[in-house]
């Protein structure tokens, strides 16, 4: 919620899916979302899902990574993931 400032600090968020058939998680996003000093505090950043097919017992993982060595890192990062099921 507080953006990184100065230097090269950034956070990235990826959403990955694993299943019983494919237990190694793979990203379902076009690319991980980068949150860096170009964003303002409390700015929402959206991601593009490229593989949104889910099946019973699939597991979604939200991977957050912080990087950089100078400046102030982001604080209080909030990730919201909404999954809706289409009735068939």
PDB file of C-alpha atoms in Angstrom:
ATOM      1  CA  UNK A   1       0.000   0.000   0.000  1.00  0.00           C
ATOM      2  CA  UNK A   2       3.020   2.223   0.335  1.00  0.00           C
ATOM      3  CA  UNK A   3       5.019   2.181  -2.890  1.00  0.00           C
ATOM      4  CA  UNK A   4       8.786   1.686  -2.913  1.00  0.00           C
ATOM      5  CA  UNK A   5      10.698   4.940  -3.069  1.00  0.00           C
ATOM      6  CA  UNK A   6      14.121   5.861  -4.371  1.00  0.00           C
ATOM      7  CA  UNK A   7      16.679   3.406  -5.599  1.00  0.00           C
ATOM      8  CA  UNK A   8      15.843   0.123  -7.270  1.00  0.00           C
ATOM      9  CA  UNK A   9      13.422  -1.469  -4.798  1.00  0.00           C
ATOM     10  CA  UNK A  10      10.398  -3.302  -6.180  1.00  0.00           C
ATOM     11  CA  UNK A  11       7.938  -6.050  -5.382  1.00  0.00           C
ATOM     12  CA  UNK A  12       6.587  -8.553  -7.866  1.00  0.00           C
ATOM     13  CA  UNK A  13       3.483 -10.691  -7.597  1.00  0.00           C
ATOM     14  CA  UNK A  14       2.812 -13.850  -9.585  1.00  0.00           C
ATOM     15  CA  UNK A  15      -0.158 -16.220  -9.472  1.00  0.00           C
ATOM     16  CA  UNK A  16       0.662 -19.850 -10.155  1.00  0.00           C
ATOM     17  CA  UNK A  17      -1.460 -22.966 -10.532  1.00  0.00           C
ATOM     18  CA  UNK A  18      -0.656 -26.548  -9.577  1.00  0.00           C
ATOM     19  CA  UNK A  19      -2.782 -29.661  -9.920  1.00  0.00           C
ATOM     20  CA  UNK A  20      -2.612 -33.323  -9.068  1.00  0.00           C
ATOM     21  CA  UNK A  21      -1.691 -34.062 -12.703  1.00  0.00           C
ATOM     22  CA  UNK A  22       0.879 -31.247 -12.911  1.00  0.00           C
ATOM     23  CA  UNK A  23       2.184 -30.674  -9.355  1.00  0.00           C
ATOM     24  CA  UNK A  24       4.908 -28.196 -10.371  1.00  0.00           C
ATOM     25  CA  UNK A  25       3.313 -24.723 -10.202  1.00  0.00           C
ATOM     26  CA  UNK A  26       3.199 -22.644 -13.393  1.00  0.00           C
ATOM     27  CA  UNK A  27       2.236 -19.006 -13.794  1.00  0.00           C
ATOM     28  CA  UNK A  28      -1.244 -18.216 -15.066  1.00  0.00           C
ATOM     29  CA  UNK A  29      -0.385 -14.545 -15.630  1.00  0.00           C
ATOM     30  CA  UNK A  30       0.855 -12.968 -18.840  1.00  0.00           C
ATOM     31  CA  UNK A  31       3.728 -11.674 -16.706  1.00  0.00           C
ATOM     32  CA  UNK A  32       4.255 -11.087 -12.982  1.00  0.00           C
ATOM     33  CA  UNK A  33       2.980  -7.740 -11.732  1.00  0.00           C
ATOM     34  CA  UNK A  34       5.795  -5.337 -10.850  1.00  0.00           C
ATOM     35  CA  UNK A  35       5.171  -2.745  -8.166  1.00  0.00           C
ATOM     36  CA  UNK A  36       7.934  -0.150  -8.078  1.00  0.00           C
ATOM     37  CA  UNK A  37       8.568   3.524  -7.435  1.00  0.00           C
ATOM     38  CA  UNK A  38       6.637   4.496 -10.591  1.00  0.00           C
ATOM     39  CA  UNK A  39       3.402   3.595  -8.741  1.00  0.00           C
ATOM     40  CA  UNK A  40       1.843   5.883  -6.186  1.00  0.00           C
ATOM     41  CA  UNK A  41       0.828   4.825  -2.697  1.00  0.00           C
ATOM     42  CA  UNK A  42      -2.399   2.762  -2.625  1.00  0.00           C
ATOM     43  CA  UNK A  43      -2.382   2.394  -6.440  1.00  0.00           C
ATOM     44  CA  UNK A  44      -4.138  -0.728  -7.705  1.00  0.00           C
ATOM     45  CA  UNK A  45      -2.213  -2.703 -10.314  1.00  0.00           C
ATOM     46  CA  UNK A  46      -4.030  -5.301 -12.418  1.00  0.00           C
ATOM     47  CA  UNK A  47      -2.707  -8.473 -14.000  1.00  0.00           C
ATOM     48  CA  UNK A  48      -3.710 -10.303 -17.173  1.00  0.00           C
ATOM     49  CA  UNK A  49      -4.573 -13.965 -16.760  1.00  0.00           C
ATOM     50  CA  UNK A  50      -3.552 -16.035 -19.780  1.00  0.00           C
ATOM     51  CA  UNK A  51      -4.541 -19.469 -18.490  1.00  0.00           C
ATOM     52  CA  UNK A  52      -7.626 -19.145 -16.343  1.00  0.00           C
ATOM     53  CA  UNK A  53      -8.872 -22.719 -16.680  1.00  0.00           C
ATOM     54  CA  UNK A  54      -9.275 -24.291 -13.259  1.00  0.00           C
ATOM     55  CA  UNK A  55     -10.427 -27.748 -12.271  1.00  0.00           C
ATOM     56  CA  UNK A  56     -11.533 -29.333  -9.037  1.00  0.00           C
ATOM     57  CA  UNK A  57      -8.593 -29.680  -6.609  1.00  0.00           C
ATOM     58  CA  UNK A  58      -6.321 -27.209  -8.433  1.00  0.00           C
ATOM     59  CA  UNK A  59      -4.214 -25.083  -6.106  1.00  0.00           C
ATOM     60  CA  UNK A  60      -3.508 -21.388  -6.659  1.00  0.00           C
ATOM     61  CA  UNK A  61      -0.365 -19.899  -5.160  1.00  0.00           C
ATOM     62  CA  UNK A  62       0.368 -16.181  -4.822  1.00  0.00           C
ATOM     63  CA  UNK A  63       4.126 -15.586  -4.996  1.00  0.00           C
ATOM     64  CA  UNK A  64       5.414 -12.239  -3.728  1.00  0.00           C
ATOM     65  CA  UNK A  65       9.069 -11.323  -4.126  1.00  0.00           C
ATOM     66  CA  UNK A  66      10.930  -8.208  -3.000  1.00  0.00           C
ATOM     67  CA  UNK A  67      14.096  -7.110  -4.743  1.00  0.00           C
ATOM     68  CA  UNK A  68      16.572  -4.252  -4.886  1.00  0.00           C
ATOM     69  CA  UNK A  69      19.258  -2.975  -2.593  1.00  0.00           C
ATOM     70  CA  UNK A  70      18.768   0.795  -2.394  1.00  0.00           C
ATOM     71  CA  UNK A  71      15.810   2.943  -1.392  1.00  0.00           C
ATOM     72  CA  UNK A  72      12.793   2.037   0.718  1.00  0.00           C
ATOM     73  CA  UNK A  73      10.866  -1.180   0.067  1.00  0.00           C
ATOM     74  CA  UNK A  74       7.076  -1.265  -0.377  1.00  0.00           C
ATOM     75  CA  UNK A  75       5.087  -1.607   2.836  1.00  0.00           C
ATOM     76  CA  UNK A  76       1.804  -3.387   3.610  1.00  0.00           C
ATOM     77  CA  UNK A  77       1.362  -4.991   0.184  1.00  0.00           C
ATOM     78  CA  UNK A  78      -2.169  -6.357  -0.286  1.00  0.00           C
ATOM     79  CA  UNK A  79      -2.992  -8.974  -2.933  1.00  0.00           C
ATOM     80  CA  UNK A  80      -6.619  -9.753  -3.763  1.00  0.00           C
ATOM     81  CA  UNK A  81      -7.499 -12.723  -5.945  1.00  0.00           C
ATOM     82  CA  UNK A  82     -11.131 -13.326  -6.896  1.00  0.00           C
ATOM     83  CA  UNK A  83     -12.211 -16.636  -8.415  1.00  0.00           C
ATOM     84  CA  UNK A  84     -15.695 -16.956  -9.888  1.00  0.00           C
ATOM     85  CA  UNK A  85     -17.237 -20.188 -11.075  1.00  0.00           C
ATOM     86  CA  UNK A  86     -19.478 -20.161 -14.128  1.00  0.00           C
ATOM     87  CA  UNK A  87     -22.390 -22.523 -13.619  1.00  0.00           C
ATOM     88  CA  UNK A  88     -22.821 -24.959 -16.464  1.00  0.00           C
TER      89      UNK A  88
END
